[in-house]
Short mmCIF file of C-alpha atoms in Angstrom, two decimals:
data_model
loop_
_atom_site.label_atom_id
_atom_site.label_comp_id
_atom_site.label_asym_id
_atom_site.label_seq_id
_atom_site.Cartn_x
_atom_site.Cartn_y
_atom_site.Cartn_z
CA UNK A 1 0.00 0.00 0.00
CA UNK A 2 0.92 3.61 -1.05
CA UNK A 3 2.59 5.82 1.94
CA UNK A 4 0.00 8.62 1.74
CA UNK A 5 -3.00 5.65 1.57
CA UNK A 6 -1.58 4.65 4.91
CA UNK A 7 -1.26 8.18 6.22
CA UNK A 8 -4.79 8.61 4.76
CA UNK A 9 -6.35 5.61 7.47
CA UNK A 10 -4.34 7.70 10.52
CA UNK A 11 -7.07 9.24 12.15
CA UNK A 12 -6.83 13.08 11.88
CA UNK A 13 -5.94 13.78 15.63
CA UNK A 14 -3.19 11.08 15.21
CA UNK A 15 -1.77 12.24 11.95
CA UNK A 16 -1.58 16.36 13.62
CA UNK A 17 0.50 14.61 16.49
CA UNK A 18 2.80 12.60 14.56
CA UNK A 19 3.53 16.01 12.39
CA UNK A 20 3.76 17.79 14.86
CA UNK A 21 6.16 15.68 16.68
CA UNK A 22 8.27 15.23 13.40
CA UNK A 23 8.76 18.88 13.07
CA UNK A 24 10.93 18.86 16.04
CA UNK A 25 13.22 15.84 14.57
CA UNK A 26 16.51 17.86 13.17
CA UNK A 27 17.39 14.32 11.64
CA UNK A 28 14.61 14.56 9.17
CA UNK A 29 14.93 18.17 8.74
CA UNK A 30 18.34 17.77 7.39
CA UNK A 31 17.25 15.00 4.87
CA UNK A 32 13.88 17.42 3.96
CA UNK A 33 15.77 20.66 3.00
CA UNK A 34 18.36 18.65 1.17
CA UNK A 35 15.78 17.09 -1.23
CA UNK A 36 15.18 18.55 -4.77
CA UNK A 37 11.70 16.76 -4.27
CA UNK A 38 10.63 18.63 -1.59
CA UNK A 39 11.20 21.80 -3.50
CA UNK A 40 8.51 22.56 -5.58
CA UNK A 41 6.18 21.78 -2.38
CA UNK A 42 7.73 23.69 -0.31
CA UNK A 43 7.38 26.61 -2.48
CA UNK A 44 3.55 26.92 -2.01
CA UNK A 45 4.16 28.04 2.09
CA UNK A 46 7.45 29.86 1.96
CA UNK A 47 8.60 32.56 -0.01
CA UNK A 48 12.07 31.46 -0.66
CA UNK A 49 15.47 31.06 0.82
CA UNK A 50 16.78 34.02 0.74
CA UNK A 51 15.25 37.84 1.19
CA UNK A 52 16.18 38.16 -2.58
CA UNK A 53 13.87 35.14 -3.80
CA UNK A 54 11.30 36.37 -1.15
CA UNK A 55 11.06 40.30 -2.00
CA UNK A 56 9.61 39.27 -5.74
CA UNK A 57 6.71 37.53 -3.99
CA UNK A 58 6.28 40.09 -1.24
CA UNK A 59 5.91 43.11 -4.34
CA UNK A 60 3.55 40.64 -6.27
CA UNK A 61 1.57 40.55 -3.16
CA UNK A 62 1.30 44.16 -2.68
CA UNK A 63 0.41 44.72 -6.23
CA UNK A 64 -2.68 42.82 -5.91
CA UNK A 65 -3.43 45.04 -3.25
CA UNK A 66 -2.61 42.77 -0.22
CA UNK A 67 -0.45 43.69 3.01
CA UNK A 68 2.17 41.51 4.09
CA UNK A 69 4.22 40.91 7.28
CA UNK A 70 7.05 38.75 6.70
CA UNK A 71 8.37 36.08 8.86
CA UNK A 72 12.89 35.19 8.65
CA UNK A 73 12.03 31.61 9.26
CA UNK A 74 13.84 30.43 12.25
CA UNK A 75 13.31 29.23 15.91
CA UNK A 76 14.78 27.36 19.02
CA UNK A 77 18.47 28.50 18.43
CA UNK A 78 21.51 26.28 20.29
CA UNK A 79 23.59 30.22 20.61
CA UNK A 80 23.52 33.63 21.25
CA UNK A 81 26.11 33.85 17.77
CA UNK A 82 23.28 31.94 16.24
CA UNK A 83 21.04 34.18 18.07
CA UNK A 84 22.97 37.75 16.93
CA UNK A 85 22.98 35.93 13.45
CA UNK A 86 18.88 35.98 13.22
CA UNK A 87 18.63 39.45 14.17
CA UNK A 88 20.82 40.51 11.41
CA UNK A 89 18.63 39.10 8.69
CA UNK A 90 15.76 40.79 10.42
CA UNK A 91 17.50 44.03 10.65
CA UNK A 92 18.62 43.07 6.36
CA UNK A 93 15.04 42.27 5.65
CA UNK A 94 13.16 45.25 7.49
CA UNK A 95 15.97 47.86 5.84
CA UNK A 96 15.17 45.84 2.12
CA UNK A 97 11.34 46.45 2.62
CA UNK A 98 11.66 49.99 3.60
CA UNK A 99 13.77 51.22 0.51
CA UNK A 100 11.32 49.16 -1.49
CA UNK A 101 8.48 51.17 -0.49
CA UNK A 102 7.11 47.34 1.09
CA UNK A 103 5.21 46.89 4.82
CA UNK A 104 8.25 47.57 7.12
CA UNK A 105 6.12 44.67 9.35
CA UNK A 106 7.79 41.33 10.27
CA UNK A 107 7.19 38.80 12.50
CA UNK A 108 9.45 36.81 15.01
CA UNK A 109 9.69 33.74 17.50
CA UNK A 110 11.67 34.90 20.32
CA UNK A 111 13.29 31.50 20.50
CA UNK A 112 15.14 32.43 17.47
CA UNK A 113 16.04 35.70 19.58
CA UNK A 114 17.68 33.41 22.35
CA UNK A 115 14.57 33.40 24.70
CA UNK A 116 15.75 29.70 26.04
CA UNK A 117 19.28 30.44 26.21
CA UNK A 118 18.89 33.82 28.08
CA UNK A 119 16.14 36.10 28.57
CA UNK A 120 18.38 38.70 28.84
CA UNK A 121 19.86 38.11 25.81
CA UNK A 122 16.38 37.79 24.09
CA UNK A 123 15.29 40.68 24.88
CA UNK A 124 18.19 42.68 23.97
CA UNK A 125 18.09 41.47 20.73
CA UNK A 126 14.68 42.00 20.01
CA UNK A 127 14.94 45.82 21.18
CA UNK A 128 17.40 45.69 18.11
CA UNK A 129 14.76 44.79 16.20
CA UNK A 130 12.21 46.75 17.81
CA UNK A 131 14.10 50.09 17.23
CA UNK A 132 14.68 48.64 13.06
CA UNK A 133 11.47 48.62 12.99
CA UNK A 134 10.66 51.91 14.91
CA UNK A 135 13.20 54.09 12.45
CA UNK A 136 11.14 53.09 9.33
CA UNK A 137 7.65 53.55 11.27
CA UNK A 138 7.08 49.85 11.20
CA UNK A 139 5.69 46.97 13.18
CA UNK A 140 6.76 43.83 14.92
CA UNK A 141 4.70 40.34 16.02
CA UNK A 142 5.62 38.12 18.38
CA UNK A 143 4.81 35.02 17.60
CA UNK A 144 3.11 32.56 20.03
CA UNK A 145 4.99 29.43 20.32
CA UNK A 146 4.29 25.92 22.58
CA UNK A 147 2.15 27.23 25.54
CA UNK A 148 5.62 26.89 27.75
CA UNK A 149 6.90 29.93 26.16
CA UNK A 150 4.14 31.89 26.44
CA UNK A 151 4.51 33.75 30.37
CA UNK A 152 7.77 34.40 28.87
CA UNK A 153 6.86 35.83 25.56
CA UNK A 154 4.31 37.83 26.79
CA UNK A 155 6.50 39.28 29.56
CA UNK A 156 8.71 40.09 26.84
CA UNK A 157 6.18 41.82 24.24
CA UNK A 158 5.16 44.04 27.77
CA UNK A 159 8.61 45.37 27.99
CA UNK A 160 9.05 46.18 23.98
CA UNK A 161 5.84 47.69 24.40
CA UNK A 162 6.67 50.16 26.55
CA UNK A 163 9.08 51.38 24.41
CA UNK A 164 6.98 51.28 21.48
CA UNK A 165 3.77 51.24 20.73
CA UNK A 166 3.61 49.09 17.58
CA UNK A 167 4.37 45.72 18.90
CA UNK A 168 2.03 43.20 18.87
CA UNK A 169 1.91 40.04 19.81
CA UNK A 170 -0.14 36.46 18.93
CA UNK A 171 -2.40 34.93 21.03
CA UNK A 172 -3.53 31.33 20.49
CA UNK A 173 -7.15 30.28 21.31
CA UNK A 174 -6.24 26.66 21.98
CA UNK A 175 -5.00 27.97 25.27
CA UNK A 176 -7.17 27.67 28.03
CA UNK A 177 -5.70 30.54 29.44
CA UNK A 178 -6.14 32.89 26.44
CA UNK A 179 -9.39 34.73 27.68
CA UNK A 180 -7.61 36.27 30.77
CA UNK A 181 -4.31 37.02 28.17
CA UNK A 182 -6.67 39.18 26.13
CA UNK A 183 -8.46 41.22 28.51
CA UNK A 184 -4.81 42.00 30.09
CA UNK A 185 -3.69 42.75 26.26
CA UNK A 186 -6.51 44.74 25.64
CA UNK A 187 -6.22 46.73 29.30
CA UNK A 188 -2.78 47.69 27.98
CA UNK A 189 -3.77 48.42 24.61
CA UNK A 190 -2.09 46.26 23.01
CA UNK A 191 -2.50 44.86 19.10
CA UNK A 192 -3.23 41.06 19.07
CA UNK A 193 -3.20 38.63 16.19
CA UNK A 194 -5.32 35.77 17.04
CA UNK A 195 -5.07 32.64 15.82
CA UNK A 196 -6.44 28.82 16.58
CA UNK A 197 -2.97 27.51 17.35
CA UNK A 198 -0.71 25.27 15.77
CA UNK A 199 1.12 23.06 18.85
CA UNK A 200 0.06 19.98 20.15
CA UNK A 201 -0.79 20.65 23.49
CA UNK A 202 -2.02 18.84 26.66
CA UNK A 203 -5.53 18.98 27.61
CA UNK A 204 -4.91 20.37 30.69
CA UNK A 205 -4.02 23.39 29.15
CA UNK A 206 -5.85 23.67 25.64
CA UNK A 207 -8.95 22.66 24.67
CA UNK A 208 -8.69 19.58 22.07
CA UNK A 209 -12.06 19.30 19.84
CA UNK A 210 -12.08 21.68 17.07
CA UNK A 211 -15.42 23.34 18.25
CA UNK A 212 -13.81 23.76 21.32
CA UNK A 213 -11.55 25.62 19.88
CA UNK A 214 -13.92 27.37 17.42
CA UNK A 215 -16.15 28.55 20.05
CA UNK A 216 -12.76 29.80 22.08
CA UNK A 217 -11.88 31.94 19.00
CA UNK A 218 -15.29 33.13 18.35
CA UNK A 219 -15.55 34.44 21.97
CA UNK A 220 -12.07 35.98 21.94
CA UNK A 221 -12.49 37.48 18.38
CA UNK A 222 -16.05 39.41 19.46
CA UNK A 223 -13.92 40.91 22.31
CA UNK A 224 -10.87 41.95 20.50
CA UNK A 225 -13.33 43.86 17.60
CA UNK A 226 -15.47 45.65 20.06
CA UNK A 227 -12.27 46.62 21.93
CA UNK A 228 -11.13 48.69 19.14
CA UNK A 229 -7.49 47.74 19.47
CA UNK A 230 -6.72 46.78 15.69
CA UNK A 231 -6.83 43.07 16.00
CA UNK A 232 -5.89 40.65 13.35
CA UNK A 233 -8.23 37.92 12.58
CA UNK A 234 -5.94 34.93 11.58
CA UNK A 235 -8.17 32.17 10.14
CA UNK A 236 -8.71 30.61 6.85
CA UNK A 237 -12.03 29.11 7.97
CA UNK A 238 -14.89 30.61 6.24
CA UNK A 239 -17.18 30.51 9.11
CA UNK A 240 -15.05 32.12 11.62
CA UNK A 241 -14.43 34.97 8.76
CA UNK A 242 -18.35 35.51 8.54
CA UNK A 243 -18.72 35.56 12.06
CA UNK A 244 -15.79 38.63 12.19
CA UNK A 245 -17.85 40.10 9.60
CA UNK A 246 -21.45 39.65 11.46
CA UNK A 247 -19.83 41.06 14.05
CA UNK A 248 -18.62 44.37 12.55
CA UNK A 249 -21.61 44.65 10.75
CA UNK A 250 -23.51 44.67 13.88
CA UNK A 251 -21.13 47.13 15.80
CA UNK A 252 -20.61 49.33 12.98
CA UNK A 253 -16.62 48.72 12.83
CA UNK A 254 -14.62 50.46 10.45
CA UNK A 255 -12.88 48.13 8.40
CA UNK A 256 -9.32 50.36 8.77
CA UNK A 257 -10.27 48.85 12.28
CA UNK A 258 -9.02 44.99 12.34
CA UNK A 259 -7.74 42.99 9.50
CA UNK A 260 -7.71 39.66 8.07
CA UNK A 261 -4.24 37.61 8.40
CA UNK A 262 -3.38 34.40 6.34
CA UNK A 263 -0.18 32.21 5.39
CA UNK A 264 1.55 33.10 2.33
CA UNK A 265 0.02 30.53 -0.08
CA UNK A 266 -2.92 29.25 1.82
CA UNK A 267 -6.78 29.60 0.30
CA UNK A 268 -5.63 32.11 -2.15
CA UNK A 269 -9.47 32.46 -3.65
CA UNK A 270 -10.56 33.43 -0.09
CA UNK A 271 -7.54 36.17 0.33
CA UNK A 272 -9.17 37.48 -3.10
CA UNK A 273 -12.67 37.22 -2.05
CA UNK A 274 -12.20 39.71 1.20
CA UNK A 275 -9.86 41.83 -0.34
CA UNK A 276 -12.72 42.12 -3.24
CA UNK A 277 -15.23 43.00 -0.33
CA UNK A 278 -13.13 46.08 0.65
CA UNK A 279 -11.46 44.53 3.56
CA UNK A 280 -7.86 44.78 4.58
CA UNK A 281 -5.97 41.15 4.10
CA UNK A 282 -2.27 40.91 5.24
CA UNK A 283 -0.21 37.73 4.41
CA UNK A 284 2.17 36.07 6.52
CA UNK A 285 5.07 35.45 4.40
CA UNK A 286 7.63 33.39 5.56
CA UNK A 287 11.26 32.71 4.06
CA UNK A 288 14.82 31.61 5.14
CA UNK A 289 16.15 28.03 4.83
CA UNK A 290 15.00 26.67 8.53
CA UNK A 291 11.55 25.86 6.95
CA UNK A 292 11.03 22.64 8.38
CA UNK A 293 9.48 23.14 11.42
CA UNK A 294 7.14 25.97 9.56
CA UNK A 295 6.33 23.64 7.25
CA UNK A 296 5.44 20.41 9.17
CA UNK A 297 3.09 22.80 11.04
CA UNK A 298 0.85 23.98 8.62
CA UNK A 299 0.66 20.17 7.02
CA UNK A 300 -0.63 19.60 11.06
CA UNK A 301 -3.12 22.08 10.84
CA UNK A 302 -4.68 20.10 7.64
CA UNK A 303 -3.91 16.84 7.88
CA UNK A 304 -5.28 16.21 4.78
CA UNK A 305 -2.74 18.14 3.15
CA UNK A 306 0.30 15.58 3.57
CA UNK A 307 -1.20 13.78 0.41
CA UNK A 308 0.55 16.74 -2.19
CA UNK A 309 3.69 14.67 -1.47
CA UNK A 310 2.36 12.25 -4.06
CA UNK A 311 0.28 15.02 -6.28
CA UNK A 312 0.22 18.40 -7.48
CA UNK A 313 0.95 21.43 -4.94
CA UNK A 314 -1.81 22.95 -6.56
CA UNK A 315 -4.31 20.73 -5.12
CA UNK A 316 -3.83 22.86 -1.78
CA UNK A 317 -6.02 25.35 -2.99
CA UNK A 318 -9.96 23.92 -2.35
CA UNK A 319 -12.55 26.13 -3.11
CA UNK A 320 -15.11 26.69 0.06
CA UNK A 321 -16.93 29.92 -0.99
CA UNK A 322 -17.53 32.53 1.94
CA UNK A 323 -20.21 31.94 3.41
CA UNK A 324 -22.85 35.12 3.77
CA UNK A 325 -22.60 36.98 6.76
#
């Protein structure tokens, strides 16, 4: 029997775990980025390489009229040179954007700034990227990583905050504890991107159904728009998106109010579809050559999707039409 017909009889909690899981395996990492076959795959998430394959896509993006905050893939780093290293191709990439007229806005892990060698450390780097950023009127996500890091990270984004108001930081509704994280966010007006959540976590700290989870974001995402604190509704799932849009119906929201977030290469048609509506769409675009682990993820989030390996990448794209808010 075919590998992906055997993946295909893992049941779909199973099969996120085992990806998951394998995105933390360096062995298989080094074999995956190695491969010419993985290439062309590959290519549908992540912009390229290097910030000179990934500024094409990033200008193609904003002349179809879409924002973009770009992500120098990278994460969990053994050093503080390794560390020092990742800031540099931040501090590359947010200079390249700027002179190209692009969104000075990136995103970062803070394990890639040294958060588990030092915290310290971490957050001396990412004040160099903060103040990048703040020199070209800019903005800078933290990313939300495994819900260990996140006291950490968020004690971190408080402190760069401080400094400067356009910091924001991700917030996972997975996470049990997310509802009390907002209202704190929101009490110190801070910019959230919310998202379901793409770690495998323990149910004693996440809820594990997906309308669990739904109903989670639902809640959080009301709060956030009537807040007025510029959130950014990251979701590719059509009935979430009407919900957001129910909602600022309802409430009369501006739509220069909130956005719409999605991954670089991810329902395409429904990036077109809200951007067609009149509302504001930014895509995460990641590049860099630690793509593994970024990768492995968003195959966890669908499952389904680890069947491409034996068909064509452009079978990622299924149509689900929006449905009517």
């Amino acid at each position: 029997m075919a590998l992906n017909e055997n993946l295909r009889l893992l049941p779909q909690r199973t099969m996120r775990s085992l990806l998951i899981s394998l995105s933390h395996r360096r062995s298989l990492a080094r074999v995956a980025v190695r491969s010419p076959l993985t290439r062309p795959i590959v290519a549908r998430f992540v912009a390229g390489e290097t910030l000179q394959e990934a500024l094409p896509a990033i200008l193609a993006l904003k002349r179809a009229g879409l924002h973009t905050t770009v992500d120098v893939l990278g994460e969990s780093v053994g050093s503080r040179d390794q560390a020092a290293a990742a800031v540099d191709r931040y501090l590359a990439t947010i200079a390249a954007l700027s002179e190209r007229d692009l969104d000075p806005n990136v995103s970062l892990k803070l394990t890639q700034m040294g958060l588990e060698i030092d915290r310290s450390c971490c957050l001396e780097n990412v004040m160099r990227v903060v103040e990048a950023v703040r020199g070209v009127s800019g903005f800078v996500r933290f990313d939300m990583e495994n819900h260990t890091m996140t006291d950490a990270t968020l004690e971190v984004w408080r402190a760069a905050h401080e400094v400067y108001p356009g910091v924001g930081v991700v917030i996972q509704a997975a996470l049990r504890r997310s509802s009390a994280d907002v209202d704190s966010i929101i009490a110190a007006h801070g910019r959230v991107r919310l998202c379901k959540g793409a770690y495998d976590e323990p149910a004693s700290v996440a809820y594990r159904t997906r309308s669990a989870v739904d109903a989670n974001y639902a809640r959080l995402m009301e709060r956030l728009l009537v807040a007025d604190v510029q959130p950014a509704i990251a979701t590719h799932d059509p009935r979430l998106i009407a919900k957001a849009i129910s909602i600022v119906e309802r409430e009369g929201i501006g739509r220069d109010r909130f956005e719409f977030q999605m991954l670089y290469g991810v329902r395409r048609d429904l990036q077109r579809t809200l951007m067609d509506r009149g509302y504001q769409v930014r895509i995460y675009v990641p590049y860099g050559t630690e793509w593994y682990p970024y990768f492995m993820r968003r195959l966890a989030e669908r499952p389904a999707n680890v069947t491409i390996f034996g068909e064509s990448a452009g079978s990622l794209d299924v149509h689900v039409p929006l449905a009517s808010p």
